[in-house]
Short mmCIF file of C-alpha atoms and ligand atoms in Angstrom, two decimals:
data_model
loop_
_atom_site.label_atom_id
_atom_site.label_comp_id
_atom_site.label_asym_id
_atom_site.label_seq_id
_atom_site.Cartn_x
_atom_site.Cartn_y
_atom_site.Cartn_z
CA MET E 20 19.51 -78.05 70.40
CA ALA E 21 15.99 -77.54 69.08
CA HIS E 22 15.34 -74.62 66.78
CA VAL E 23 13.66 -71.78 68.68
CA TYR E 24 11.24 -69.76 66.56
CA ASP E 25 10.47 -66.15 67.37
CA THR E 26 6.80 -67.01 67.39
CA ILE E 27 4.59 -70.05 66.96
CA ILE E 28 1.02 -69.43 65.89
CA ILE E 29 -1.45 -72.21 66.75
CA GLY E 30 -4.36 -72.17 64.31
CA GLY E 31 -4.64 -71.16 60.66
CA GLY E 32 -7.94 -69.28 60.47
CA PRO E 33 -8.17 -65.55 59.72
CA ALA E 34 -6.68 -64.65 63.14
CA GLY E 35 -3.70 -67.00 62.79
CA LEU E 36 -3.04 -66.14 59.14
CA SER E 37 -3.16 -62.40 59.85
CA ALA E 38 -0.84 -62.88 62.82
CA GLY E 39 1.48 -64.79 60.48
CA LEU E 40 1.43 -62.02 57.90
CA TYR E 41 2.28 -59.34 60.47
CA ALA E 42 4.90 -61.49 62.21
CA ALA E 43 6.67 -62.41 59.00
CA ARG E 44 6.55 -58.84 57.71
CA SER E 45 8.39 -57.74 60.86
CA ARG E 46 11.02 -60.38 60.07
CA MET E 47 10.09 -62.73 62.86
CA ASP E 48 11.02 -66.37 62.38
CA THR E 49 7.45 -67.70 62.36
CA LEU E 50 5.85 -71.14 62.43
CA LEU E 51 2.11 -71.65 62.00
CA ILE E 52 0.64 -74.99 63.12
CA GLU E 53 -2.77 -75.99 61.77
CA ARG E 54 -4.42 -79.37 62.34
CA ALA E 55 -7.06 -79.27 59.61
CA LYS E 56 -8.10 -76.76 56.98
CA TYR E 57 -6.60 -73.27 56.59
CA GLY E 58 -9.30 -70.64 56.96
CA GLY E 59 -11.08 -72.31 59.88
CA GLN E 60 -14.73 -71.43 60.27
CA ALA E 61 -14.50 -68.77 57.56
CA THR E 62 -14.39 -71.59 55.01
CA THR E 63 -17.86 -72.67 56.05
CA THR E 64 -19.41 -69.48 54.74
CA ASP E 65 -20.15 -68.81 51.11
CA GLU E 66 -20.63 -65.08 51.21
CA LEU E 67 -18.40 -62.61 53.01
CA GLU E 68 -20.18 -59.42 52.20
CA ASN E 69 -19.19 -57.69 55.46
CA TYR E 70 -15.42 -57.96 55.03
CA PRO E 71 -14.33 -54.54 53.74
CA GLY E 72 -13.18 -54.60 50.16
CA SER E 73 -14.06 -58.24 49.60
CA ILE E 74 -14.46 -58.69 45.88
CA GLU E 75 -17.63 -59.98 44.25
CA ASN E 76 -18.19 -63.71 44.82
CA CYS E 77 -15.57 -63.71 47.59
CA THR E 78 -16.16 -66.90 49.57
CA GLY E 79 -14.64 -67.79 52.93
CA THR E 80 -12.49 -70.34 51.16
CA THR E 81 -11.11 -68.00 48.47
CA LEU E 82 -10.36 -65.27 51.02
CA SER E 83 -8.59 -67.80 53.28
CA GLN E 84 -6.52 -69.11 50.36
CA ARG E 85 -5.39 -65.58 49.53
CA MET E 86 -4.57 -64.92 53.20
CA ARG E 87 -2.52 -68.11 53.39
CA LYS E 88 -0.58 -67.34 50.20
CA GLN E 89 0.14 -63.79 51.34
CA ALA E 90 1.49 -65.07 54.69
CA GLU E 91 3.57 -67.71 52.92
CA ASP E 92 4.98 -65.16 50.45
CA PHE E 93 6.24 -63.09 53.39
CA GLY E 94 7.98 -66.13 54.88
CA VAL E 95 5.67 -67.90 57.34
CA ASN E 96 6.55 -71.60 57.76
CA PHE E 97 3.52 -73.89 57.83
CA VAL E 98 3.15 -77.26 59.48
CA LYS E 99 0.11 -79.57 59.52
CA ASN E 100 -0.12 -81.13 62.96
CA GLU E 101 -2.29 -81.22 66.06
CA VAL E 102 -1.12 -79.63 69.30
CA LEU E 103 -1.55 -82.09 72.18
CA ASP E 104 0.13 -80.21 75.03
CA VAL E 105 1.91 -76.96 75.80
CA ASP E 106 4.48 -75.94 78.36
CA PHE E 107 4.37 -72.21 79.00
CA ASP E 108 6.40 -72.31 82.26
CA GLY E 109 9.81 -71.41 80.89
CA LYS E 110 11.00 -68.37 78.97
CA VAL E 111 11.09 -70.57 75.87
CA LYS E 112 7.62 -72.02 75.24
CA VAL E 113 7.27 -75.66 74.21
CA ILE E 114 4.53 -76.97 71.93
CA LYS E 115 4.05 -80.74 71.78
CA CYS E 116 2.27 -82.20 68.78
CA LYS E 117 1.20 -85.59 67.43
CA ASN E 118 3.89 -88.01 66.25
CA ASP E 119 6.24 -86.80 69.00
CA GLU E 120 6.93 -83.55 67.17
CA THR E 121 7.95 -80.74 69.51
CA TYR E 122 8.41 -77.08 68.61
CA GLU E 123 9.88 -74.22 70.64
CA ALA E 124 9.43 -70.47 70.47
CA LYS E 125 10.08 -67.23 72.29
CA SER E 126 6.40 -66.33 71.98
CA VAL E 127 3.13 -68.08 71.17
CA ILE E 128 -0.06 -66.78 69.55
CA ILE E 129 -3.11 -68.95 70.23
CA ALA E 130 -5.64 -68.68 67.41
CA THR E 131 -7.45 -72.01 67.62
CA GLY E 132 -10.95 -70.59 67.06
CA ALA E 133 -14.22 -72.25 67.88
CA TYR E 134 -16.48 -75.16 66.90
CA PRO E 135 -20.25 -75.40 66.45
CA ARG E 136 -22.40 -76.13 69.50
CA LEU E 137 -24.95 -78.94 69.43
CA ALA E 138 -28.61 -77.96 69.81
CA GLY E 139 -29.12 -80.93 72.12
CA PHE E 140 -32.11 -82.75 70.59
CA ASP E 141 -32.47 -86.57 70.57
CA ARG E 142 -30.52 -88.38 67.83
CA GLU E 143 -28.76 -85.14 66.76
CA VAL E 144 -25.35 -86.82 66.91
CA GLU E 145 -26.54 -90.14 65.48
CA LEU E 146 -27.97 -88.47 62.37
CA ARG E 147 -25.04 -86.08 61.87
CA GLY E 148 -23.93 -86.56 58.26
CA ARG E 149 -27.26 -88.26 57.53
CA GLY E 150 -29.41 -85.17 57.36
CA VAL E 151 -28.09 -83.22 60.33
CA SER E 152 -25.34 -80.75 59.39
CA TYR E 153 -23.35 -77.84 60.84
CA CYS E 154 -21.92 -76.51 57.58
CA ALA E 155 -24.07 -75.17 54.74
CA THR E 156 -21.25 -74.66 52.23
CA CYS E 157 -20.10 -78.25 52.82
CA ASP E 158 -23.49 -79.96 52.57
CA ALA E 159 -26.02 -77.68 50.84
CA ASP E 160 -25.71 -79.49 47.54
CA PHE E 161 -27.03 -82.75 49.05
CA PHE E 162 -30.34 -81.02 49.69
CA THR E 163 -31.06 -79.70 46.20
CA ASP E 164 -34.86 -79.40 45.75
CA LEU E 165 -35.51 -80.82 49.23
CA ASP E 166 -37.08 -79.33 52.35
CA ILE E 167 -34.75 -78.37 55.16
CA ALA E 168 -34.80 -76.75 58.57
CA VAL E 169 -32.33 -74.31 60.09
CA ILE E 170 -32.09 -74.17 63.89
CA GLY E 171 -31.13 -70.81 65.45
CA GLY E 172 -31.79 -67.13 64.98
CA GLY E 173 -28.33 -65.53 65.00
CA ASP E 174 -26.13 -64.25 62.16
CA SER E 175 -24.96 -67.76 61.27
CA ALA E 176 -28.45 -69.24 61.08
CA ILE E 177 -29.85 -66.45 58.94
CA THR E 178 -26.79 -66.06 56.66
CA GLU E 179 -26.82 -69.78 55.99
CA ALA E 180 -30.63 -69.99 55.64
CA ILE E 181 -30.41 -67.41 52.84
CA TYR E 182 -27.54 -69.32 51.21
CA LEU E 183 -29.42 -72.62 51.48
CA THR E 184 -32.36 -71.24 49.48
CA LYS E 185 -30.11 -71.45 46.41
CA PHE E 186 -30.37 -75.24 46.72
CA ALA E 187 -33.36 -76.28 48.78
CA GLU E 188 -37.03 -76.26 47.85
CA SER E 189 -37.85 -74.67 51.19
CA VAL E 190 -35.97 -73.54 54.31
CA THR E 191 -37.80 -73.44 57.64
CA VAL E 192 -36.03 -71.45 60.33
CA ILE E 193 -36.93 -72.81 63.76
CA HIS E 194 -36.08 -70.26 66.45
CA ARG E 195 -36.59 -70.47 70.20
CA ARG E 196 -37.84 -66.89 70.54
CA ASP E 197 -40.20 -64.70 68.47
CA GLU E 198 -37.46 -62.30 67.43
CA LEU E 199 -34.22 -62.94 65.56
CA ARG E 200 -30.82 -62.12 67.00
CA ALA E 201 -29.28 -61.68 63.52
CA ALA E 202 -28.27 -58.29 62.08
CA LYS E 203 -31.20 -56.27 60.75
CA SER E 204 -29.86 -56.32 57.18
CA LEU E 205 -29.86 -60.13 57.24
CA GLN E 206 -33.34 -60.23 58.76
CA GLU E 207 -34.69 -58.00 55.99
CA LYS E 208 -33.23 -60.29 53.33
CA ALA E 209 -34.59 -63.40 55.00
CA PHE E 210 -38.10 -61.99 55.51
CA LYS E 211 -38.22 -61.05 51.81
CA ASN E 212 -37.07 -64.48 50.62
CA PRO E 213 -40.13 -66.48 49.47
CA LYS E 214 -38.38 -69.80 50.17
CA ILE E 215 -37.82 -69.04 53.88
CA LYS E 216 -40.52 -69.79 56.46
CA PHE E 217 -40.26 -69.23 60.21
CA ILE E 218 -41.47 -71.27 63.15
CA TRP E 219 -41.20 -69.08 66.26
CA ASN E 220 -40.81 -69.87 69.96
CA SER E 221 -39.88 -73.45 69.13
CA VAL E 222 -37.05 -75.89 69.68
CA PRO E 223 -36.38 -79.32 68.22
CA LEU E 224 -36.82 -82.21 70.66
CA GLU E 225 -36.06 -85.19 68.44
CA ALA E 226 -34.86 -86.14 64.97
CA LYS E 227 -36.78 -88.99 63.34
CA GLY E 228 -35.84 -91.30 60.47
CA ASP E 229 -34.49 -94.82 60.01
CA GLU E 230 -31.20 -94.33 58.19
CA ILE E 231 -31.54 -90.66 57.31
CA LEU E 232 -33.41 -87.71 58.73
CA GLU E 233 -37.09 -87.65 57.82
CA SER E 234 -38.63 -85.25 60.31
CA LEU E 235 -38.12 -83.16 63.44
CA VAL E 236 -40.35 -83.21 66.48
CA ILE E 237 -40.52 -79.66 67.78
CA GLU E 238 -42.03 -78.04 70.84
CA ASN E 239 -43.55 -74.61 71.17
CA ARG E 240 -41.95 -73.18 74.31
CA LYS E 241 -44.90 -70.90 75.02
CA THR E 242 -47.76 -73.36 74.64
CA GLY E 243 -45.93 -76.65 75.22
CA GLU E 244 -47.54 -77.96 72.02
CA LYS E 245 -45.57 -80.59 70.11
CA SER E 246 -45.65 -81.03 66.35
CA GLU E 247 -43.71 -82.76 63.59
CA VAL E 248 -42.01 -81.00 60.68
CA GLU E 249 -41.07 -83.14 57.67
CA VAL E 250 -37.58 -82.23 56.51
CA ASN E 251 -34.73 -84.02 54.77
CA GLY E 252 -32.07 -81.77 56.24
CA CYS E 253 -31.50 -79.93 59.49
CA PHE E 254 -28.74 -77.33 59.71
CA VAL E 255 -27.85 -76.40 63.28
CA PHE E 256 -26.43 -72.91 63.99
CA VAL E 257 -26.84 -72.30 67.71
CA GLY E 258 -23.50 -70.68 68.45
CA TYR E 259 -19.92 -71.78 68.92
CA LEU E 260 -17.61 -72.96 71.71
CA PRO E 261 -13.89 -72.21 71.96
CA ILE E 262 -11.27 -74.84 71.05
CA SER E 263 -9.24 -74.37 74.21
CA GLU E 264 -9.13 -77.77 75.93
CA VAL E 265 -5.37 -78.12 75.50
CA PHE E 266 -4.74 -74.81 77.31
CA LYS E 267 -6.93 -75.55 80.37
CA GLY E 268 -5.06 -74.93 83.61
CA LYS E 269 -2.21 -73.23 81.74
CA ILE E 270 -3.81 -69.90 80.98
CA ASN E 271 -6.69 -67.78 82.28
CA MET E 272 -10.08 -68.48 80.72
CA ASN E 273 -13.72 -67.74 81.50
CA ASP E 274 -16.30 -70.43 82.35
CA ARG E 275 -17.00 -71.13 78.65
CA GLY E 276 -13.30 -71.67 77.98
CA ASP E 277 -12.71 -68.41 76.09
CA ILE E 278 -9.15 -67.18 76.71
CA ILE E 279 -8.99 -63.86 78.53
CA THR E 280 -6.68 -61.20 77.07
CA ASP E 281 -6.16 -57.49 77.43
CA GLN E 282 -6.69 -55.22 74.43
CA GLU E 283 -3.12 -55.90 73.30
CA MET E 284 -4.01 -59.64 73.01
CA ARG E 285 -1.76 -60.46 75.98
CA THR E 286 -2.85 -63.41 78.14
CA ASN E 287 -1.87 -63.72 81.80
CA VAL E 288 1.23 -65.68 80.73
CA GLU E 289 4.15 -63.53 79.54
CA GLY E 290 4.96 -64.14 75.90
CA VAL E 291 1.65 -65.89 75.19
CA PHE E 292 -1.00 -64.04 73.17
CA ALA E 293 -4.45 -65.03 71.88
CA ALA E 294 -6.36 -63.83 68.82
CA GLY E 295 -9.73 -64.38 67.14
CA ASP E 296 -12.75 -66.41 68.25
CA ILE E 297 -10.79 -68.19 70.98
CA ARG E 298 -10.76 -64.93 72.91
CA GLU E 299 -13.39 -63.57 75.29
CA LYS E 300 -14.86 -60.81 73.11
CA SER E 301 -18.17 -59.41 71.91
CA LEU E 302 -17.86 -59.39 68.12
CA ARG E 303 -16.69 -62.54 66.38
CA GLN E 304 -16.15 -61.78 62.72
CA VAL E 305 -13.41 -62.31 60.13
CA ILE E 306 -12.50 -58.64 60.42
CA THR E 307 -12.13 -58.72 64.20
CA ALA E 308 -10.16 -61.99 64.01
CA ALA E 309 -7.79 -60.44 61.45
CA ALA E 310 -7.38 -57.33 63.61
CA ASP E 311 -6.65 -59.46 66.70
CA GLY E 312 -4.00 -61.36 64.74
CA ALA E 313 -2.25 -58.16 63.65
CA ILE E 314 -2.25 -56.79 67.21
CA ALA E 315 -1.04 -60.09 68.71
CA ALA E 316 1.87 -60.38 66.26
CA THR E 317 2.92 -56.77 66.77
CA ASN E 318 2.94 -57.22 70.54
CA ALA E 319 4.76 -60.54 70.27
CA GLU E 320 7.47 -58.69 68.38
CA HIS E 321 7.66 -55.99 71.10
CA TYR E 322 7.79 -58.70 73.76
CA ILE E 323 10.74 -60.42 72.08
CA GLN E 324 12.60 -57.12 71.63
CA ASN E 325 12.18 -56.36 75.33
CA ASN E 326 12.93 -59.84 76.66
CA PHE E 327 15.37 -61.51 74.31
CA ALA E 328 17.74 -58.65 73.44
CA GLU E 329 21.13 -59.96 72.27
P1 LIG U 407 -25.11 -66.60 68.24
O1 LIG U 407 -25.05 -65.17 67.84
O2 LIG U 407 -24.70 -67.00 69.60
O3 LIG U 407 -26.62 -67.09 68.00
C1 LIG U 407 -27.01 -68.37 68.34
C2 LIG U 407 -28.48 -68.54 68.03
O4 LIG U 407 -28.89 -69.84 68.39
C3 LIG U 407 -29.35 -67.56 68.82
O5 LIG U 407 -30.42 -67.13 68.02
C4 LIG U 407 -29.83 -68.42 70.00
O6 LIG U 407 -31.11 -68.03 70.44
C5 LIG U 407 -29.93 -69.79 69.36
N1 LIG U 407 -29.67 -70.89 70.31
C6 LIG U 407 -28.66 -71.01 71.19
N2 LIG U 407 -28.72 -72.19 71.83
C7 LIG U 407 -29.80 -72.84 71.33
C8 LIG U 407 -30.39 -74.11 71.59
N3 LIG U 407 -29.87 -74.98 72.46
N4 LIG U 407 -31.51 -74.45 70.89
C9 LIG U 407 -32.04 -73.59 69.99
N5 LIG U 407 -31.52 -72.38 69.69
C10 LIG U 407 -30.43 -72.01 70.37
O7 LIG U 407 -24.26 -67.56 67.25
P2 LIG U 407 -23.92 -67.39 65.69
O8 LIG U 407 -25.10 -66.95 64.92
O9 LIG U 407 -23.29 -68.65 65.30
O10 LIG U 407 -22.85 -66.26 65.68
C11 LIG U 407 -21.64 -66.39 66.43
C12 LIG U 407 -20.80 -65.14 66.23
O11 LIG U 407 -20.35 -65.09 64.87
C13 LIG U 407 -21.60 -63.86 66.46
O12 LIG U 407 -20.72 -62.92 67.05
C14 LIG U 407 -22.00 -63.43 65.07
O13 LIG U 407 -22.19 -62.04 64.95
C15 LIG U 407 -20.81 -63.91 64.25
N6 LIG U 407 -21.24 -64.18 62.85
C16 LIG U 407 -21.36 -63.14 62.00
C17 LIG U 407 -21.77 -63.34 60.71
C18 LIG U 407 -21.92 -62.18 59.79
O14 LIG U 407 -21.60 -61.08 60.18
N7 LIG U 407 -22.42 -62.35 58.58
C19 LIG U 407 -22.08 -64.61 60.26
C20 LIG U 407 -21.96 -65.66 61.15
C21 LIG U 407 -21.56 -65.44 62.45
P3 LIG U 407 -31.32 -66.62 71.22
O15 LIG U 407 -31.32 -65.57 70.15
O16 LIG U 407 -32.64 -66.82 71.89
O17 LIG U 407 -30.19 -66.51 72.19
#
């Protein structure tokens, strides 16, 4: 008979790792499945100055490594694999992964997070990795002393634009409105930074360049005027979409694919919880992901106590 874990956590970002910490601390037999890098999207940020108590020079990667070690020290089992299908119909939940690996658990915590949205301009996908990027901490170094553009006006775009000025000669933020969405404190920093320029009310239409990006054709949405901006790099930060494909039809979601939970992180399926950016919620931050994870694990424990009493 297959081993039945108390809980299986799918996803090893801040939500999943915090869920693991809380689950293991309450002596639950816990498995965490991650398909790629522990830390998830948090690893793509260099500065985490809004996570309470984060020490100086705390990067998304260092914080994630500490979270993973802490969870491991309390007894979480980790497996690197990709979940291909789930069966939530029975009391014992079944998780099917690549290479015919199957895992079973009394409860499941979905913490699969989100991935960057495309801006939708011509040749965006073709030039990805050849000038077009979605991760400043991964690629900033390639653009040392070069001119780059950042697309978007939210927290991600402005945080990363500021970070990119450490490398680039200039950073031009191209935003579709004339007002940023980012937090005021970030806006103040960006407006003060002499390396950051802004092009307002504009969107990119096309990336140009033979092998690598050489320029962006942009359009002013108010005047309809088109112009060309010469840049070697274009970092796109226009929001994120949930990684929830595998759960479609098995659990309640909204139109975007965000999983719907109550405030206890319970989904509509008994014994299945969701935490972090995968959830329908208003504030997506490391701190809210970590909080979700703690709540999900605590309620998974209550669920097991109430439904699997020996
Ligand atoms: P976001 O808040 O959804 O902002 C997306 C930005 O891209 C907006 O400025 C939006 O313009 C623009 N945009 C959307 N679609 C576009 C398109 N097709 N073409 C051009 N521009 C487009 O996304 P985010 O900045 O990635 O943030 C996601 C979540 O993570 C938020 O909850 C955010 O607070 C959080 N976050 C926080 C931090 C931090 O606290 N330091 C850092 C990163 C992310 P409009 O403004 O016109 O809608």
